[in-house]
Short mmCIF file of C-alpha atoms in Angstrom, two decimals:
data_model
loop_
_atom_site.label_atom_id
_atom_site.label_comp_id
_atom_site.label_asym_id
_atom_site.label_seq_id
_atom_site.Cartn_x
_atom_site.Cartn_y
_atom_site.Cartn_z
CA MET A 72 -28.02 -0.40 13.87
CA LYS A 73 -27.41 2.97 11.65
CA LEU A 74 -27.23 5.09 14.31
CA SER A 75 -25.10 2.99 15.30
CA LEU A 76 -23.24 2.77 11.94
CA ALA A 77 -22.83 6.78 12.36
CA ILE A 78 -21.59 6.83 15.67
CA ALA A 79 -19.02 4.08 15.33
CA ALA A 80 -17.68 6.00 12.08
CA LEU A 81 -17.54 9.48 13.93
CA ALA A 82 -15.75 6.85 17.05
CA LEU A 83 -12.70 6.03 14.09
CA ALA A 84 -12.56 9.51 12.88
CA MET A 85 -12.81 11.41 16.48
CA PRO A 86 -8.29 10.43 16.69
CA ALA A 87 -7.36 11.08 13.36
CA MET A 88 -8.96 14.67 14.13
CA SER A 89 -7.11 14.97 17.25
CA TYR A 90 -4.05 14.40 15.92
CA ALA A 91 -3.81 15.89 12.52
CA GLN A 92 -2.18 18.71 12.68
CA ASP A 93 1.37 19.21 12.57
CA SER A 94 3.06 22.26 15.19
CA ALA A 95 5.55 23.64 13.22
CA ALA A 96 6.58 25.77 16.20
CA THR A 97 8.00 25.29 20.13
CA PRO A 98 7.02 26.61 22.53
CA ASN A 99 10.28 29.65 21.29
CA GLU A 100 9.53 29.87 18.89
CA LYS A 101 12.00 27.37 17.98
CA TYR A 102 11.12 24.97 14.17
CA PRO A 103 12.35 22.15 14.98
CA ASN A 104 15.79 20.28 13.49
CA THR A 105 14.73 18.50 9.69
CA PHE A 106 18.43 16.88 10.19
CA SER A 107 17.46 14.86 13.23
CA SER A 108 15.39 11.90 13.75
CA GLY A 109 12.46 13.96 14.25
CA SER A 110 12.12 14.19 18.31
CA ALA A 111 14.37 17.16 19.13
CA ASN A 112 13.54 20.72 19.82
CA VAL A 113 9.65 19.35 18.50
CA SER A 114 6.69 20.60 21.06
CA PRO A 115 3.01 17.92 21.57
CA PHE A 116 1.05 18.79 19.51
CA THR A 117 -1.84 19.99 22.02
CA GLN A 118 -4.53 22.69 21.90
CA GLN A 119 -2.66 25.75 22.13
CA SER A 120 -0.21 24.03 20.31
CA LYS A 121 -2.25 24.47 17.39
CA ARG A 122 -1.65 27.62 15.14
CA PHE A 123 -4.89 27.24 11.77
CA ASN A 124 -8.22 26.68 12.91
CA ASP A 125 -10.01 23.59 11.49
CA TRP A 126 -14.50 23.81 13.12
CA SER A 127 -17.12 25.48 10.91
CA ILE A 128 -20.36 25.35 11.47
CA SER A 129 -22.50 25.03 7.64
CA VAL A 130 -26.15 26.22 6.49
CA GLY A 131 -27.48 26.38 4.10
CA ALA A 132 -30.90 26.63 2.50
CA GLY A 133 -32.15 25.14 -1.72
CA VAL A 134 -34.23 23.41 -4.41
CA PRO A 135 -34.30 19.50 -4.92
CA LEU A 136 -35.67 18.25 -7.86
CA MET A 137 -36.75 13.74 -8.93
CA GLN A 138 -33.94 12.62 -11.33
CA SER A 139 -34.52 9.14 -11.37
CA ALA A 140 -37.67 7.89 -11.00
CA ASP A 141 -41.03 6.97 -11.97
CA LEU A 142 -42.00 10.38 -10.59
CA THR A 143 -39.90 13.33 -11.12
CA SER A 144 -39.69 17.25 -10.79
CA ILE A 145 -38.09 18.08 -14.25
CA LYS A 146 -40.41 18.14 -16.86
CA ASN A 147 -43.33 15.41 -16.52
CA GLY A 148 -44.60 15.12 -19.62
CA ASN A 149 -46.56 18.63 -19.41
CA GLY A 150 -43.49 21.29 -20.28
CA LYS A 151 -42.95 22.26 -15.88
CA ASN A 152 -40.24 22.20 -13.36
CA LEU A 153 -41.46 21.08 -10.05
CA PHE A 154 -39.89 22.71 -7.31
CA GLY A 155 -39.27 21.25 -3.25
CA TYR A 156 -36.94 22.62 -1.01
CA SER A 157 -34.04 22.32 1.44
CA ALA A 158 -31.81 22.63 3.77
CA TYR A 159 -28.93 21.90 5.91
CA VAL A 160 -26.82 22.07 9.14
CA SER A 161 -23.12 21.14 9.46
CA ILE A 162 -20.72 20.36 11.97
CA ASP A 163 -17.80 20.35 10.13
CA LYS A 164 -13.68 19.34 10.98
CA ALA A 165 -10.90 19.99 8.86
CA ILE A 166 -8.10 17.16 8.85
CA THR A 167 -5.92 18.26 7.30
CA HIS A 168 -5.49 21.38 4.36
CA ALA A 169 -7.21 19.54 1.86
CA PHE A 170 -9.11 16.93 4.13
CA GLY A 171 -11.67 16.87 6.43
CA ILE A 172 -15.71 15.70 7.69
CA ASN A 173 -18.63 16.78 7.93
CA LEU A 174 -21.16 15.35 10.26
CA GLN A 175 -24.80 16.58 8.31
CA TYR A 176 -28.54 17.48 9.01
CA ASP A 177 -30.86 18.13 6.51
CA ARG A 178 -34.64 18.34 5.66
CA GLY A 179 -36.70 19.34 2.63
CA GLU A 180 -39.18 18.41 0.62
CA THR A 181 -38.85 16.83 -3.32
CA ARG A 182 -42.17 17.54 -5.15
CA GLN A 183 -43.19 15.57 -8.75
CA GLY A 184 -45.36 13.90 -11.24
CA TRP A 185 -47.56 15.52 -14.04
CA PHE A 186 -49.18 19.18 -11.61
CA ASN A 187 -47.86 20.17 -8.20
CA THR A 188 -49.86 18.13 -5.65
CA LYS A 189 -50.85 22.43 -4.13
CA ASP A 190 -53.70 22.03 -6.66
CA ALA A 191 -56.49 19.89 -7.93
CA ALA A 192 -55.63 17.17 -11.19
CA PRO A 193 -56.36 18.06 -14.18
CA ASP A 194 -57.28 14.94 -15.34
CA ALA A 195 -57.85 11.41 -14.08
CA THR A 196 -55.25 10.24 -15.02
CA ALA A 197 -52.80 12.95 -13.89
CA VAL A 198 -50.61 12.15 -11.09
CA GLY A 199 -48.86 13.96 -8.34
CA ALA A 200 -46.31 13.05 -5.34
CA ARG A 201 -44.21 14.97 -2.14
CA THR A 202 -41.82 14.10 -1.00
CA GLN A 203 -41.07 14.96 3.14
CA TYR A 204 -37.61 13.97 4.03
CA ASP A 205 -35.16 14.05 7.06
CA ALA A 206 -31.47 13.28 6.89
CA ILE A 207 -28.55 12.99 9.31
CA SER A 208 -25.00 12.08 7.24
CA ILE A 209 -20.73 11.72 7.49
CA LEU A 210 -19.15 12.86 5.15
CA GLY A 211 -16.33 12.60 3.29
CA ASP A 212 -14.58 16.73 2.07
CA VAL A 213 -12.10 16.71 0.12
CA ASN A 214 -10.61 20.52 -0.78
CA PHE A 215 -9.14 19.80 -4.66
CA SER A 216 -7.77 23.02 -4.55
CA ASN A 217 -5.18 22.68 -2.27
CA LEU A 218 -4.29 19.16 -2.99
CA LEU A 219 -3.80 19.80 -7.02
CA ARG A 220 -2.28 23.44 -6.02
CA ARG A 221 0.72 24.05 -8.31
CA VAL A 222 3.92 24.47 -6.50
CA ASP A 223 4.78 28.28 -8.05
CA ASN A 224 1.41 29.18 -8.04
CA HIS A 225 1.82 32.40 -5.82
CA SER A 226 -2.21 33.89 -6.53
CA PRO A 227 -4.14 34.64 -3.43
CA TYR A 228 -6.29 31.94 -2.36
CA ARG A 229 -10.20 32.81 -2.30
CA TRP A 230 -11.98 30.59 -4.62
CA ALA A 231 -11.37 26.70 -3.61
CA LEU A 232 -13.49 23.65 -4.89
CA HIS A 233 -14.42 20.44 -2.75
CA GLY A 234 -15.84 17.21 -3.16
CA TYR A 235 -17.92 15.77 -1.00
CA ALA A 236 -19.43 11.73 -0.56
CA GLY A 237 -20.62 10.32 2.29
CA ILE A 238 -23.61 8.25 3.38
CA GLY A 239 -26.32 8.69 6.34
CA THR A 240 -30.11 7.51 7.61
CA ILE A 241 -33.03 9.01 5.60
CA ALA A 242 -36.45 9.12 7.14
CA TYR A 243 -39.62 11.05 5.33
CA ARG A 244 -43.38 11.04 4.64
CA ALA A 245 -44.12 10.15 0.64
CA TYR A 246 -47.89 11.20 -0.58
CA GLN A 247 -50.09 10.52 -3.80
CA LYS A 248 -52.36 13.13 -5.47
CA ASP A 249 -55.11 12.01 -8.11
CA SER A 250 -58.19 13.51 -8.91
CA LYS A 251 -59.51 10.83 -5.78
CA GLY A 252 -57.81 12.59 -3.52
CA GLN A 253 -53.99 12.73 -0.73
CA SER A 254 -53.04 9.45 0.26
CA LEU A 255 -50.33 9.07 2.15
CA MET A 256 -48.58 6.00 0.03
CA THR A 257 -44.90 5.03 2.44
CA GLU A 258 -43.85 6.35 5.73
CA ILE A 259 -40.42 5.34 6.46
CA LYS A 260 -38.74 5.96 9.47
CA PRO A 261 -34.60 6.74 10.85
CA PHE A 262 -32.03 4.07 11.96
CA LYS A 263 -34.68 1.30 9.67
CA LEU A 264 -33.31 -1.56 8.24
CA GLY A 265 -33.41 0.16 4.65
CA SER A 266 -32.88 3.54 5.88
CA MET A 267 -29.69 4.31 4.84
CA PHE A 268 -28.63 5.98 2.11
CA MET A 269 -25.30 7.76 0.70
CA GLN A 270 -24.74 10.92 -1.50
CA THR A 271 -22.05 12.88 -3.14
CA GLY A 272 -21.22 16.07 -5.18
CA ALA A 273 -19.21 19.27 -5.30
CA GLY A 274 -19.36 22.25 -4.22
CA LEU A 275 -17.27 25.75 -4.67
CA LYS A 276 -16.64 28.30 -1.27
CA PHE A 277 -15.39 32.03 -1.27
CA LYS A 278 -14.16 33.79 1.23
CA VAL A 279 -15.56 36.54 2.41
CA ASN A 280 -13.23 37.18 5.37
CA ARG A 281 -11.22 35.01 8.01
CA ARG A 282 -15.20 33.44 9.81
CA ILE A 283 -17.30 33.36 6.95
CA ASP A 284 -17.65 32.11 3.36
CA ILE A 285 -19.61 31.41 0.99
CA GLU A 286 -20.50 28.00 -0.95
CA GLY A 287 -22.74 26.63 -3.88
CA ARG A 288 -23.55 23.23 -3.75
CA LEU A 289 -24.26 20.09 -6.41
CA MET A 290 -25.13 17.52 -4.88
CA TYR A 291 -26.76 13.79 -5.98
CA VAL A 292 -29.09 12.08 -3.40
CA ILE A 293 -29.23 8.18 -4.34
CA THR A 294 -32.40 7.31 -1.95
CA GLY A 295 -31.72 3.28 -2.85
CA ASP A 296 -35.33 3.01 -2.85
CA ASP A 297 -37.71 2.74 -4.92
CA GLU A 298 -40.84 4.61 -3.05
CA PHE A 299 -39.42 7.35 -2.13
CA ASP A 300 -41.21 9.38 -4.92
CA GLY A 301 -44.93 8.69 -3.36
CA GLY A 302 -45.39 6.37 -5.98
CA GLY A 303 -47.02 3.67 -3.57
CA ASP A 304 -45.97 0.05 -3.27
CA LYS A 305 -42.98 -1.57 -5.92
CA TYR A 306 -45.18 -3.19 -7.41
CA SER A 307 -47.70 -0.69 -8.58
CA ALA A 308 -48.61 0.82 -11.66
CA VAL A 309 -46.69 3.89 -11.02
CA ASN A 310 -44.16 2.49 -10.25
CA ARG A 311 -43.69 0.22 -12.88
CA ARG A 312 -43.46 2.91 -15.05
CA GLU A 313 -39.30 2.30 -14.63
CA GLU A 314 -37.18 -0.47 -14.33
CA GLN A 315 -34.90 1.29 -12.35
CA VAL A 316 -34.47 0.86 -8.45
CA SER A 317 -33.69 4.00 -6.38
CA ASP A 318 -35.39 7.38 -6.68
CA ASN A 319 -32.09 9.55 -6.26
CA PHE A 320 -32.47 13.35 -6.46
CA PHE A 321 -30.37 16.53 -7.76
CA ASN A 322 -30.40 19.40 -4.84
CA ALA A 323 -29.05 22.78 -5.52
CA THR A 324 -27.92 24.47 -2.00
CA LEU A 325 -26.42 27.62 -1.50
CA GLY A 326 -24.87 28.17 2.11
CA LEU A 327 -23.01 30.21 4.22
CA SER A 328 -19.58 28.13 6.51
CA PHE A 329 -18.78 30.31 9.56
CA LYS A 330 -15.12 29.16 10.98
CA LEU A 331 -14.49 29.30 14.60
CA GLY A 332 -11.61 29.53 16.48
CA LYS A 333 -8.91 32.20 18.13
CA HIS A 334 -6.72 31.86 15.22
CA GLU A 335 -6.02 34.06 12.32
CA SER A 336 -6.90 31.23 9.65
CA HIS A 337 -9.01 28.45 9.01
CA LEU A 338 -6.73 25.56 7.88
CA MET A 339 -8.47 24.26 5.16
CA TRP A 340 -7.84 27.89 3.50
CA HIS A 341 -3.78 27.29 4.26
CA ASP A 342 -1.57 26.67 1.37
CA PRO A 343 1.22 24.81 2.80
CA LEU A 344 3.47 26.48 -0.45
CA GLN A 345 2.73 29.81 0.41
CA GLU A 346 4.28 28.95 3.02
CA ILE A 347 7.24 28.48 2.76
CA TYR A 348 7.87 30.43 -0.44
CA TYR A 349 7.34 33.22 3.17
CA LYS A 350 10.29 31.59 4.69
CA LEU A 351 12.12 31.10 1.82
CA ASP A 352 11.52 35.06 0.98
CA VAL A 353 11.98 35.85 4.54
CA LEU A 354 15.88 33.28 5.12
CA ALA A 355 16.57 35.52 1.34
CA ASN A 356 16.61 38.58 3.17
CA LYS A 357 17.52 38.06 5.82
CA LYS A 358 22.07 39.12 6.34
CA GLN A 359 23.66 35.35 8.08
CA GLU A 360 26.27 36.51 9.96
CA VAL A 361 27.59 32.75 10.92
CA GLU A 362 31.10 32.35 11.61
CA VAL A 363 31.93 28.77 10.66
CA CYS A 364 34.93 26.16 10.74
CA LYS A 365 36.49 28.92 14.12
CA LYS A 366 38.42 25.75 15.11
CA GLY A 367 40.06 25.38 11.49
CA ASP A 368 40.09 21.49 9.83
CA GLY A 369 43.74 20.16 11.04
CA ASP A 370 43.74 17.02 9.76
CA ASN A 371 42.15 18.29 6.77
CA ASP A 372 39.27 15.96 5.89
CA GLY A 373 37.24 17.99 4.31
CA VAL A 374 34.57 18.48 8.15
CA CYS A 375 35.40 21.32 10.18
CA ASP A 376 37.13 20.46 13.56
CA ASP A 377 33.86 22.81 15.03
CA TRP A 378 31.66 19.39 14.60
CA ASP A 379 34.57 16.52 13.43
CA ARG A 380 34.10 13.30 15.81
CA GLN A 381 38.36 12.22 14.71
CA LEU A 382 40.29 15.58 14.37
CA ASP A 383 42.79 12.48 13.37
CA THR A 384 41.26 11.15 10.51
CA PRO A 385 45.04 9.41 8.44
CA ALA A 386 46.10 11.12 5.34
CA GLY A 387 43.33 9.73 1.45
CA ALA A 388 40.67 8.62 3.87
CA ARG A 389 37.62 9.06 3.48
CA VAL A 390 34.83 10.49 5.79
CA ASP A 391 31.48 10.69 6.88
CA GLY A 392 29.38 13.98 7.14
CA ALA A 393 30.93 13.94 10.69
CA GLY A 394 34.52 12.66 9.92
CA VAL A 395 34.97 9.38 10.70
CA ALA A 396 36.16 7.37 8.28
CA LEU A 397 34.64 4.58 7.13
CA ASP A 398 34.23 0.98 7.74
CA THR A 399 32.16 0.03 4.66
CA ASP A 400 32.42 -3.40 6.43
CA LEU A 401 31.89 -2.79 10.04
CA ASP A 402 34.71 -5.21 10.70
CA GLY A 403 37.58 -2.53 12.80
CA VAL A 404 38.98 -1.54 9.69
CA ILE A 405 38.45 1.31 7.59
CA ASP A 406 38.60 1.75 4.12
CA LEU A 407 41.98 2.76 3.61
CA TYR A 408 43.59 -0.15 5.67
CA ASP A 409 41.05 -2.60 4.23
CA LYS A 410 42.45 -5.00 1.77
CA CYS A 411 38.35 -6.42 1.27
CA VAL A 412 36.54 -3.69 1.95
CA THR A 413 32.80 -4.91 1.52
CA VAL A 414 33.79 -8.45 3.19
CA PRO A 415 33.79 -8.21 6.49
CA GLY A 416 38.26 -9.73 7.95
CA PRO A 417 40.24 -9.54 11.33
CA VAL A 418 42.79 -7.05 11.03
CA GLU A 419 45.67 -9.37 11.50
CA ASN A 420 44.18 -10.07 8.19
CA ASN A 421 43.84 -6.90 6.47
CA GLY A 422 40.66 -6.45 7.25
CA CYS A 423 39.58 -10.07 4.63
CA PRO A 424 38.67 -13.56 5.93
CA VAL A 425 40.55 -16.26 6.29
CA LYS A 426 40.75 -19.13 3.98
CA LYS A 427 39.70 -22.43 5.44
CA ASP A 428 42.03 -25.53 5.53
CA ASN A 429 40.49 -27.10 1.59
CA LYS A 430 40.59 -30.33 3.05
CA GLU A 431 38.39 -29.69 6.88
CA THR A 432 36.28 -27.61 3.13
CA ALA A 433 35.31 -31.38 2.64
CA VAL A 434 34.33 -33.04 4.89
CA GLU A 435 32.32 -29.41 5.75
CA VAL A 436 30.50 -29.51 2.70
CA GLU A 437 30.76 -33.53 2.72
CA LYS A 438 28.72 -32.96 6.90
CA THR A 439 26.24 -30.54 4.54
CA LEU A 440 25.47 -33.29 1.77
CA LYS A 441 24.67 -36.15 4.51
CA ASP A 442 20.92 -35.34 4.05
CA ILE A 443 20.63 -35.05 0.27
CA TYR A 444 17.16 -37.39 -0.64
CA PHE A 445 16.62 -38.60 -3.73
CA ASN A 446 13.64 -40.33 -5.50
CA PHE A 447 13.89 -44.19 -5.45
CA ASN A 448 16.12 -45.48 -7.88
CA LYS A 449 16.30 -42.70 -9.37
CA ALA A 450 19.09 -40.21 -9.75
CA THR A 451 16.18 -37.09 -9.40
CA ILE A 452 17.53 -34.49 -5.46
CA ARG A 453 14.01 -34.41 -3.96
CA PRO A 454 13.17 -30.21 -3.53
CA GLU A 455 13.97 -30.22 0.35
CA SER A 456 17.56 -31.27 0.04
CA ASN A 457 18.27 -27.60 -1.71
CA PRO A 458 19.38 -26.30 1.75
CA LYS A 459 21.08 -27.88 2.22
CA LEU A 460 22.59 -27.38 -1.54
CA ASP A 461 23.10 -23.47 -0.63
CA LEU A 462 24.82 -24.37 2.62
CA ALA A 463 27.14 -26.31 0.40
CA ALA A 464 27.46 -24.72 -2.98
CA SER A 465 27.95 -20.88 -0.12
CA ILE A 466 31.09 -23.04 1.41
CA ILE A 467 32.80 -23.77 -1.77
CA LYS A 468 32.33 -20.58 -3.40
CA GLU A 469 33.54 -18.20 -0.09
CA ASN A 470 36.87 -20.93 0.54
CA GLY A 471 37.45 -22.06 -2.70
CA GLY A 472 39.96 -25.12 -3.73
CA ASN A 473 38.91 -28.03 -6.55
CA TYR A 474 36.87 -31.15 -5.26
CA LEU A 475 35.78 -34.33 -5.91
CA LEU A 476 32.25 -36.13 -5.23
CA THR A 477 31.99 -39.36 -4.77
CA GLY A 478 28.53 -41.15 -5.24
CA HIS A 479 28.33 -44.77 -3.24
CA THR A 480 25.01 -47.46 -2.29
CA ASP A 481 25.38 -50.56 -0.19
CA ILE A 482 26.44 -53.95 -1.49
CA LYS A 483 22.45 -55.09 -2.22
CA GLY A 484 21.37 -55.12 -5.31
CA ASN A 485 22.66 -55.93 -8.73
CA ALA A 486 26.17 -53.92 -8.54
CA ALA A 487 26.37 -52.12 -12.16
CA TYR A 488 22.69 -51.03 -11.81
CA ASN A 489 24.53 -50.06 -8.81
CA LEU A 490 27.18 -48.18 -9.72
CA ARG A 491 25.82 -46.45 -12.24
CA LEU A 492 22.69 -44.59 -9.92
CA SER A 493 25.77 -44.09 -7.70
CA LYS A 494 27.42 -42.24 -11.15
CA GLU A 495 24.39 -40.99 -11.70
CA ARG A 496 23.33 -39.63 -7.86
CA ALA A 497 27.06 -37.48 -8.09
CA ALA A 498 26.64 -35.71 -11.28
CA ALA A 499 23.40 -34.91 -10.13
CA VAL A 500 24.78 -32.89 -6.94
CA VAL A 501 27.48 -31.59 -8.91
CA GLY A 502 25.01 -30.02 -11.27
CA ALA A 503 23.39 -29.09 -8.71
CA LEU A 504 26.06 -27.39 -7.34
CA GLU A 505 27.01 -25.35 -9.82
CA THR A 506 22.98 -23.87 -10.97
CA ARG A 507 24.15 -21.94 -7.38
CA GLY A 508 26.71 -20.32 -8.64
CA VAL A 509 29.73 -22.18 -7.93
CA ASN A 510 32.46 -22.20 -10.53
CA ASP A 511 31.79 -25.60 -13.94
CA ASN A 512 36.16 -25.62 -13.04
CA VAL A 513 36.21 -26.33 -9.38
CA LEU A 514 33.76 -29.66 -8.62
CA LYS A 515 34.09 -33.45 -10.47
CA SER A 516 32.13 -36.51 -9.95
CA ARG A 517 32.61 -40.57 -10.06
CA GLY A 518 31.25 -43.07 -8.55
CA VAL A 519 32.25 -46.39 -7.31
CA GLY A 520 28.98 -48.23 -6.03
CA SER A 521 28.92 -50.36 -4.17
CA ALA A 522 32.34 -51.44 -3.94
CA GLU A 523 32.85 -49.42 -0.42
CA ALA A 524 29.68 -50.49 1.18
CA THR A 525 31.00 -51.68 4.91
CA ILE A 526 27.34 -52.65 5.62
CA PRO A 527 26.53 -56.84 5.28
CA ALA A 528 22.64 -56.91 3.19
CA SER A 529 21.09 -58.67 6.31
CA ALA A 530 21.49 -55.29 7.73
CA SER A 531 18.48 -53.87 8.06
CA ASP A 532 17.25 -49.91 5.64
CA ALA A 533 18.74 -47.92 8.78
CA GLU A 534 21.39 -49.53 9.46
CA ARG A 535 22.76 -49.90 5.40
CA LEU A 536 21.86 -45.61 4.91
CA ALA A 537 25.36 -45.20 6.28
CA ASP A 538 26.45 -46.47 2.88
CA ARG A 539 24.79 -44.81 1.06
CA LYS A 540 26.28 -41.69 0.71
CA VAL A 541 28.45 -38.66 -1.23
CA THR A 542 31.99 -38.22 -0.14
CA VAL A 543 34.08 -35.09 -1.28
CA ARG A 544 37.74 -34.45 -1.34
CA PHE A 545 39.93 -31.78 -2.30
CA ILE A 546 42.70 -32.82 -5.67
CA GLU A 547 45.92 -31.04 -5.17
CA SER A 548 46.32 -29.25 -9.09
CA SER A 549 48.43 -31.55 -10.70
CA GLU A 550 46.23 -34.51 -10.56
CA TRP A 551 42.87 -31.75 -11.18
CA ASN A 552 44.09 -32.34 -14.85
CA SER A 553 43.42 -36.76 -15.18
CA ILE A 554 40.28 -36.53 -13.27
CA GLN A 555 36.93 -36.69 -16.19
CA LYS A 556 34.01 -34.06 -15.72
CA LYS A 557 31.91 -37.25 -14.93
CA ASP A 558 32.51 -41.64 -15.24
CA TYR A 559 29.71 -41.96 -17.18
CA GLU A 560 28.21 -41.12 -20.45
CA ASP A 561 24.39 -39.69 -21.13
CA ALA A 562 22.64 -43.15 -22.34
CA PRO A 563 21.77 -42.17 -26.03
CA VAL A 564 18.21 -40.69 -26.99
CA LYS A 565 16.02 -42.97 -28.95
CA LYS A 566 13.97 -41.74 -31.76
CA ALA A 567 10.29 -43.38 -31.04
CA THR A 568 9.10 -44.70 -34.74
CA LYS A 569 6.25 -44.23 -35.99
CA LYS A 570 4.62 -47.97 -37.70
CA ALA A 571 2.76 -48.21 -41.09
CA PRO A 572 -0.48 -48.55 -41.05
CA ALA A 573 -1.37 -52.22 -41.77
CA LYS A 574 -2.72 -53.00 -45.53
CA LYS A 575 -6.01 -54.28 -45.52
CA LYS A 576 -6.80 -57.64 -46.87
CA LYS A 577 -9.16 -57.68 -50.45
CA LYS A 578 -11.63 -60.03 -49.02
#
């Protein structure tokens, strides 16, 4: 299970490794056209186009110290520290100048308890232990020195701080020794459930030369296992001394990294900012003998004819970088002649939209409001009507005009109630349109109830639906001022009155 996890993680990492670096140079040593979409003068990224080494092999050795366990290596009551040994080898892949992935194998032995297991137990109560382990892990490698490097840092780049974190599988054999002798307490095989572990830490690298780095690391290993320290079963007397359930240890190592490849520098030691400074210095010192505007600027639009795509731009027109007159709304009328710069319109109307006849607008709005729905016996508009109201509001705002909205009901029911309901519903539609940006001076409402109904009361509900509607009529300015905003008064709100508590009768 753990081997499958490690293989899957490595398989996911390989595509990113293959395409991580970007080749700034093309086969003919020309740099890409940075003003294009990125496809011009750029060669595919291949093994041959790499400019930096990105593989290395690291080896090292050190001392592990059990820190968090029932049996520890650090001053176990007798004032002594018990030192084990460790070694590692890893294959390292740099993905960018600030991030890489390492496949690492560790082997070592921790020593913990009251005494070194090479010695005899000092008394009957003393317990010593040692743990031999083998581990395979995948580590992420973050180069903080490259990641946090200042823009103005011109100093030589020889030291680098790295951070590591990863997971893996660990196999171990834990031995315990007391006055009675030594015995194997726990054995865990690799790639088994319970053999997963994590480690994290930091390392300081020094660049000796283009091929070799020296690195000191301090890693913290989290085993997730309460029996790693040799305390035996988790319910044993030794493992009940502390409450923690994970035996963890520090691993301090000193190692070497051997950088592989044919190039002069390794990607993890490449500082992109230094390269930018170098190129800027080269350009600044290079004499540029470039003749521009050989053909002049015939239309005086500020764009040389060498790259002007419109050589006859009208005088006074604003142009883009290619010398083409701007047409902001893309309606075919340049901004110089467009009376409505931000709204598309036909050429014959100077780029402005042609407004519809107001009577046609009223018909279009009435069709849109045909499917407006209200709650039963109320003037509350249902949410499913919102798209229709949005469309009707946009039509009115686009074409202008004054409109009277008239509410109708069918003939069935009380005539006075129907009249009141039609007035309230027409006013509710006007209010909904005004909340969508329609000017509150261009809409008015009225209701006629069932006065203009044409379908008899004996007809079906589906047939009488034709009489339940809101009609829209365009009103000329001369008639508009004589019409009220709405044709009913809101009912006064009744204040609730509290009843005085009843007096208790005297017995």
